[in-house]
Amino acid sequence: MRLSRFFLPTLKETPTEAQIVSHRLMLRAGMIRQTSAGIYAWLPLGYRVLRKIEQLVREEQDAAGAQELLMPTIQSAELWKESGRYDDYGKEMLRITDRHDREMLFGPTNEEMITDIFRSFVKSYKQLPLNLYHIQWKFRDEIRPRFGVMRGREFLMKDAYSFDIDPDSAKRAYHKMFLAYLRTYARMGLKAIPMRADTGPIGGDFSHEFIILAETGESGVFCHKDWLDLDVLKDAPGTDDDLQAFFDKYTSIYAATDEKHDPANCPVPESDLVSARGIEVGHIFYFGTKYSKAMNATVTGPNGEQVPVEMGSYGIGVSRLMAGIIEASHDENGIIWPDAVAPFRVGLVNLKAGDAETDRVCQEIYDALEVKGVDVLYDDTDERPGVKFANMDLIGLPWHLVVGPRGLKNGVVELKRRATGEREELSVESALAKLTA
RNA sequence: CGGGGCGUGGCGCAGUCUGGUAGCGCGCCAGUUUUGGGUACUGGAGGCCCCCGGUUCGAAUCCGGGCGCCCCGACCA
């Protein structure tokens, strides 16, 4: 993509409404545009990242055996009356009336709907286990939306729903998601810590929330320092292995939010205790038969009896995760995208657009990267170098390849790693080799 | 929902108290200049001053009503 043709409305100054760093940077980097309180339009740069995150989440869900479908955003109130949550959910649920005066709602979550789909088609225990998920926009009419997409009213969420014949099997489903979640965050370069959590309006008796560590996180977190050394991607068992041991290991190390942390009764000696800040980016629940009983979702068991299915649900705030990543990965100049979710892998900076030789080399590099399938944003504008550098740092692409007449005279270009600031001068060939490796 | 604040060119703000032709910085356009970390100069374009009503010779400014947005708190992926 050529920057001269890319819709990227960056801002030099920070809009006043933005208080936290991710919100500021997303506005300044031209990623989002607020349209109402807690509701945002995703501009091309932001949307690219959103899709990257979504895709990574999808890959891990698929790998864990979940199957993707897509349910509507607008739901009928009927199902919610059946489960009893139409009244319980309160004002957070956006209620809508259609032209026939039918009660509808913009879904805040999909337990009822998925349970309805399930009961319509699944009749036998032989069709279990089953895990269905979708990545869909949700709406929760928060009293006070804030912090940009971190606490928006409309947000993109991956929600998966597992169905099993008995609690043991449901536990395994839970463990699978537990692992998939940790893998998902790890692949995004995030340190995520699962913690026992309240189940809130979803209900149920077993739940973990996943907190990523970020200096600017909204809540305080305490954990054993061993957490910081764990490498999920190395520890992760294959999907067929028994996940119990993995689950036990990862839930046995101390971790608690400040609300639940009691310094007086903390099992971790002070010297091993890490105090940090975190952001909740996922929540998984095992709630048994809460919905299946209320909605009569049963299957025929091995002995011919009708058994209400054991269910769990598993959410990841996809749009929130973007803000979380920025909170966890930025510096005073802007965003630092982890490679896995970066909108482009390379920012190619032409320091002197219009200079024949510089233009030629840039074009050559641009074409070579495109051919190799490397996402590249080519700054072909005739802005001053300072402007280009500042903008490149702001939008945070992992690699900056800087090409100017001065370097070309010596046969070199400059490759900068955004995360570390390291720069090296090297030939075009070596730079390309490095970027396409 | 309780408490606080804000709404003035795209963005950041001044002007409101004390009514009298709407300003500044950044950005944008044109030109000159500059050319490796937001360059300098010159000349431009761009505003229903959130909306409706009232007071007044005259309202961004005063009064009444409405809408929107932000911050703190209780609540949440």
PDB file of N, CA and C in Angstrom, chain A residues 53-68 131-135 158-162 173 176-185 187 239 284 313-316 318:
ATOM      1  N   ILE A  53      -6.122  -9.555  14.577  1.00  0.00           N
ATOM      2  CA  ILE A  53      -6.401 -10.123  15.891  1.00  0.00           C
ATOM      3  C   ILE A  53      -7.484 -11.186  15.759  1.00  0.00           C
ATOM      4  N   GLU A  54      -8.511 -10.834  15.019  1.00  0.00           N
ATOM      5  CA  GLU A  54      -9.626 -11.741  14.806  1.00  0.00           C
ATOM      6  C   GLU A  54      -9.136 -13.055  14.190  1.00  0.00           C
ATOM      7  N   GLN A  55      -8.276 -12.951  13.206  1.00  0.00           N
ATOM      8  CA  GLN A  55      -7.786 -14.135  12.513  1.00  0.00           C
ATOM      9  C   GLN A  55      -6.963 -15.028  13.440  1.00  0.00           C
ATOM     10  N   LEU A  56      -6.156 -14.369  14.272  1.00  0.00           N
ATOM     11  CA  LEU A  56      -5.331 -15.145  15.196  1.00  0.00           C
ATOM     12  C   LEU A  56      -6.210 -15.870  16.215  1.00  0.00           C
ATOM     13  N   VAL A  57      -7.222 -15.179  16.684  1.00  0.00           N
ATOM     14  CA  VAL A  57      -8.166 -15.806  17.606  1.00  0.00           C
ATOM     15  C   VAL A  57      -8.835 -16.992  16.922  1.00  0.00           C
ATOM     16  N   ARG A  58      -9.226 -16.776  15.695  1.00  0.00           N
ATOM     17  CA  ARG A  58      -9.904 -17.818  14.917  1.00  0.00           C
ATOM     18  C   ARG A  58      -9.022 -19.057  14.768  1.00  0.00           C
ATOM     19  N   GLU A  59      -7.776 -18.848  14.442  1.00  0.00           N
ATOM     20  CA  GLU A  59      -6.854 -19.972  14.253  1.00  0.00           C
ATOM     21  C   GLU A  59      -6.753 -20.831  15.510  1.00  0.00           C
ATOM     22  N   GLU A  60      -6.688 -20.178  16.650  1.00  0.00           N
ATOM     23  CA  GLU A  60      -6.546 -20.935  17.894  1.00  0.00           C
ATOM     24  C   GLU A  60      -7.851 -21.634  18.285  1.00  0.00           C
ATOM     25  N   GLN A  61      -8.958 -21.006  17.955  1.00  0.00           N
ATOM     26  CA  GLN A  61     -10.237 -21.658  18.240  1.00  0.00           C
ATOM     27  C   GLN A  61     -10.397 -22.909  17.366  1.00  0.00           C
ATOM     28  N   ASP A  62     -10.076 -22.742  16.102  1.00  0.00           N
ATOM     29  CA  ASP A  62     -10.179 -23.873  15.178  1.00  0.00           C
ATOM     30  C   ASP A  62      -9.244 -24.996  15.626  1.00  0.00           C
ATOM     31  N   ALA A  63      -8.035 -24.600  16.019  1.00  0.00           N
ATOM     32  CA  ALA A  63      -7.055 -25.602  16.434  1.00  0.00           C
ATOM     33  C   ALA A  63      -7.541 -26.367  17.659  1.00  0.00           C
ATOM     34  N   ALA A  64      -8.343 -25.696  18.483  1.00  0.00           N
ATOM     35  CA  ALA A  64      -8.848 -26.334  19.694  1.00  0.00           C
ATOM     36  C   ALA A  64     -10.120 -27.133  19.418  1.00  0.00           C
ATOM     37  N   GLY A  65     -10.513 -27.189  18.161  1.00  0.00           N
ATOM     38  CA  GLY A  65     -11.649 -28.019  17.808  1.00  0.00           C
ATOM     39  C   GLY A  65     -12.995 -27.310  17.807  1.00  0.00           C
ATOM     40  N   ALA A  66     -12.975 -25.999  18.001  1.00  0.00           N
ATOM     41  CA  ALA A  66     -14.236 -25.270  17.941  1.00  0.00           C
ATOM     42  C   ALA A  66     -14.578 -24.985  16.477  1.00  0.00           C
ATOM     43  N   GLN A  67     -15.878 -24.872  16.199  1.00  0.00           N
ATOM     44  CA  GLN A  67     -16.300 -24.616  14.830  1.00  0.00           C
ATOM     45  C   GLN A  67     -16.977 -23.267  14.731  1.00  0.00           C
ATOM     46  N   GLU A  68     -16.611 -22.538  13.682  1.00  0.00           N
ATOM     47  CA  GLU A  68     -17.144 -21.189  13.542  1.00  0.00           C
ATOM     48  C   GLU A  68     -18.485 -21.167  12.827  1.00  0.00           C
ATOM     49  N   ASN A 131     -18.350 -27.782  20.150  1.00  0.00           N
ATOM     50  CA  ASN A 131     -18.016 -26.411  20.558  1.00  0.00           C
ATOM     51  C   ASN A 131     -18.213 -25.495  19.360  1.00  0.00           C
ATOM     52  N   LEU A 132     -19.126 -24.548  19.496  1.00  0.00           N
ATOM     53  CA  LEU A 132     -19.443 -23.613  18.406  1.00  0.00           C
ATOM     54  C   LEU A 132     -19.084 -22.203  18.837  1.00  0.00           C
ATOM     55  N   TYR A 133     -18.539 -21.453  17.887  1.00  0.00           N
ATOM     56  CA  TYR A 133     -18.193 -20.066  18.251  1.00  0.00           C
ATOM     57  C   TYR A 133     -18.490 -19.142  17.089  1.00  0.00           C
ATOM     58  N   HIS A 134     -18.587 -17.880  17.423  1.00  0.00           N
ATOM     59  CA  HIS A 134     -18.613 -16.875  16.363  1.00  0.00           C
ATOM     60  C   HIS A 134     -17.897 -15.632  16.831  1.00  0.00           C
ATOM     61  N   ILE A 135     -17.572 -14.802  15.870  1.00  0.00           N
ATOM     62  CA  ILE A 135     -16.922 -13.526  16.156  1.00  0.00           C
ATOM     63  C   ILE A 135     -17.882 -12.477  15.649  1.00  0.00           C
ATOM     64  N   LYS A 158     -15.321 -12.582  20.435  1.00  0.00           N
ATOM     65  CA  LYS A 158     -15.376 -13.978  20.051  1.00  0.00           C
ATOM     66  C   LYS A 158     -16.048 -14.688  21.196  1.00  0.00           C
ATOM     67  N   ASP A 159     -17.152 -15.368  20.923  1.00  0.00           N
ATOM     68  CA  ASP A 159     -17.762 -16.141  21.994  1.00  0.00           C
ATOM     69  C   ASP A 159     -17.993 -17.566  21.519  1.00  0.00           C
ATOM     70  N   ALA A 160     -17.488 -18.481  22.322  1.00  0.00           N
ATOM     71  CA  ALA A 160     -17.610 -19.904  22.013  1.00  0.00           C
ATOM     72  C   ALA A 160     -18.509 -20.554  23.061  1.00  0.00           C
ATOM     73  N   TYR A 161     -19.169 -21.630  22.635  1.00  0.00           N
ATOM     74  CA  TYR A 161     -20.100 -22.314  23.531  1.00  0.00           C
ATOM     75  C   TYR A 161     -19.868 -23.810  23.417  1.00  0.00           C
ATOM     76  N   SER A 162     -19.600 -24.435  24.546  1.00  0.00           N
ATOM     77  CA  SER A 162     -19.331 -25.871  24.510  1.00  0.00           C
ATOM     78  C   SER A 162     -20.519 -26.654  25.055  1.00  0.00           C
ATOM     79  N   ALA A 173     -13.527 -29.741  27.917  1.00  0.00           N
ATOM     80  CA  ALA A 173     -13.810 -28.651  26.975  1.00  0.00           C
ATOM     81  C   ALA A 173     -13.284 -27.335  27.543  1.00  0.00           C
ATOM     82  N   LYS A 176      -9.540 -27.184  27.316  1.00  0.00           N
ATOM     83  CA  LYS A 176      -9.106 -26.896  25.948  1.00  0.00           C
ATOM     84  C   LYS A 176      -9.141 -25.408  25.649  1.00  0.00           C
ATOM     85  N   MET A 177     -10.221 -24.786  26.067  1.00  0.00           N
ATOM     86  CA  MET A 177     -10.351 -23.347  25.847  1.00  0.00           C
ATOM     87  C   MET A 177      -9.340 -22.584  26.695  1.00  0.00           C
ATOM     88  N   PHE A 178      -9.136 -23.055  27.883  1.00  0.00           N
ATOM     89  CA  PHE A 178      -8.147 -22.443  28.781  1.00  0.00           C
ATOM     90  C   PHE A 178      -6.796 -22.377  28.085  1.00  0.00           C
ATOM     91  N   LEU A 179      -6.415 -23.501  27.496  1.00  0.00           N
ATOM     92  CA  LEU A 179      -5.145 -23.552  26.785  1.00  0.00           C
ATOM     93  C   LEU A 179      -5.176 -22.673  25.538  1.00  0.00           C
ATOM     94  N   ALA A 180      -6.254 -22.765  24.774  1.00  0.00           N
ATOM     95  CA  ALA A 180      -6.361 -21.971  23.542  1.00  0.00           C
ATOM     96  C   ALA A 180      -6.230 -20.483  23.855  1.00  0.00           C
ATOM     97  N   TYR A 181      -6.811 -20.069  24.969  1.00  0.00           N
ATOM     98  CA  TYR A 181      -6.738 -18.661  25.349  1.00  0.00           C
ATOM     99  C   TYR A 181      -5.305 -18.257  25.647  1.00  0.00           C
ATOM    100  N   LEU A 182      -4.639 -19.081  26.435  1.00  0.00           N
ATOM    101  CA  LEU A 182      -3.265 -18.734  26.780  1.00  0.00           C
ATOM    102  C   LEU A 182      -2.390 -18.691  25.521  1.00  0.00           C
ATOM    103  N   ARG A 183      -2.636 -19.624  24.619  1.00  0.00           N
ATOM    104  CA  ARG A 183      -1.872 -19.628  23.365  1.00  0.00           C
ATOM    105  C   ARG A 183      -2.162 -18.373  22.531  1.00  0.00           C
ATOM    106  N   THR A 184      -3.409 -18.003  22.484  1.00  0.00           N
ATOM    107  CA  THR A 184      -3.811 -16.832  21.709  1.00  0.00           C
ATOM    108  C   THR A 184      -3.074 -15.579  22.185  1.00  0.00           C
ATOM    109  N   TYR A 185      -3.101 -15.370  23.484  1.00  0.00           N
ATOM    110  CA  TYR A 185      -2.447 -14.170  24.017  1.00  0.00           C
ATOM    111  C   TYR A 185      -0.937 -14.236  23.830  1.00  0.00           C
ATOM    112  N   ARG A 187       0.709 -15.706  21.535  1.00  0.00           N
ATOM    113  CA  ARG A 187       1.065 -15.435  20.141  1.00  0.00           C
ATOM    114  C   ARG A 187       1.011 -13.951  19.817  1.00  0.00           C
ATOM    115  N   THR A 239      -3.213 -31.165  21.560  1.00  0.00           N
ATOM    116  CA  THR A 239      -4.634 -31.151  21.888  1.00  0.00           C
ATOM    117  C   THR A 239      -5.141 -32.504  22.388  1.00  0.00           C
ATOM    118  N   ILE A 284     -13.785 -17.004  30.696  1.00  0.00           N
ATOM    119  CA  ILE A 284     -14.392 -18.295  30.349  1.00  0.00           C
ATOM    120  C   ILE A 284     -15.229 -18.790  31.525  1.00  0.00           C
ATOM    121  N   SER A 313     -19.228 -21.212  28.331  1.00  0.00           N
ATOM    122  CA  SER A 313     -19.061 -20.193  27.293  1.00  0.00           C
ATOM    123  C   SER A 313     -17.739 -19.489  27.515  1.00  0.00           C
ATOM    124  N   TYR A 314     -17.202 -18.980  26.416  1.00  0.00           N
ATOM    125  CA  TYR A 314     -15.808 -18.539  26.408  1.00  0.00           C
ATOM    126  C   TYR A 314     -15.687 -17.280  25.571  1.00  0.00           C
ATOM    127  N   GLY A 315     -15.403 -16.163  26.219  1.00  0.00           N
ATOM    128  CA  GLY A 315     -15.365 -14.900  25.489  1.00  0.00           C
ATOM    129  C   GLY A 315     -13.991 -14.263  25.428  1.00  0.00           C
ATOM    130  N   ILE A 316     -13.712 -13.695  24.262  1.00  0.00           N
ATOM    131  CA  ILE A 316     -12.526 -12.845  24.131  1.00  0.00           C
ATOM    132  C   ILE A 316     -12.996 -11.529  23.533  1.00  0.00           C
ATOM    133  N   VAL A 318     -12.384  -8.994  21.340  1.00  0.00           N
ATOM    134  CA  VAL A 318     -11.435  -8.786  20.235  1.00  0.00           C
ATOM    135  C   VAL A 318     -11.075  -7.312  20.077  1.00  0.00           C
TER     136      VAL A 318
END
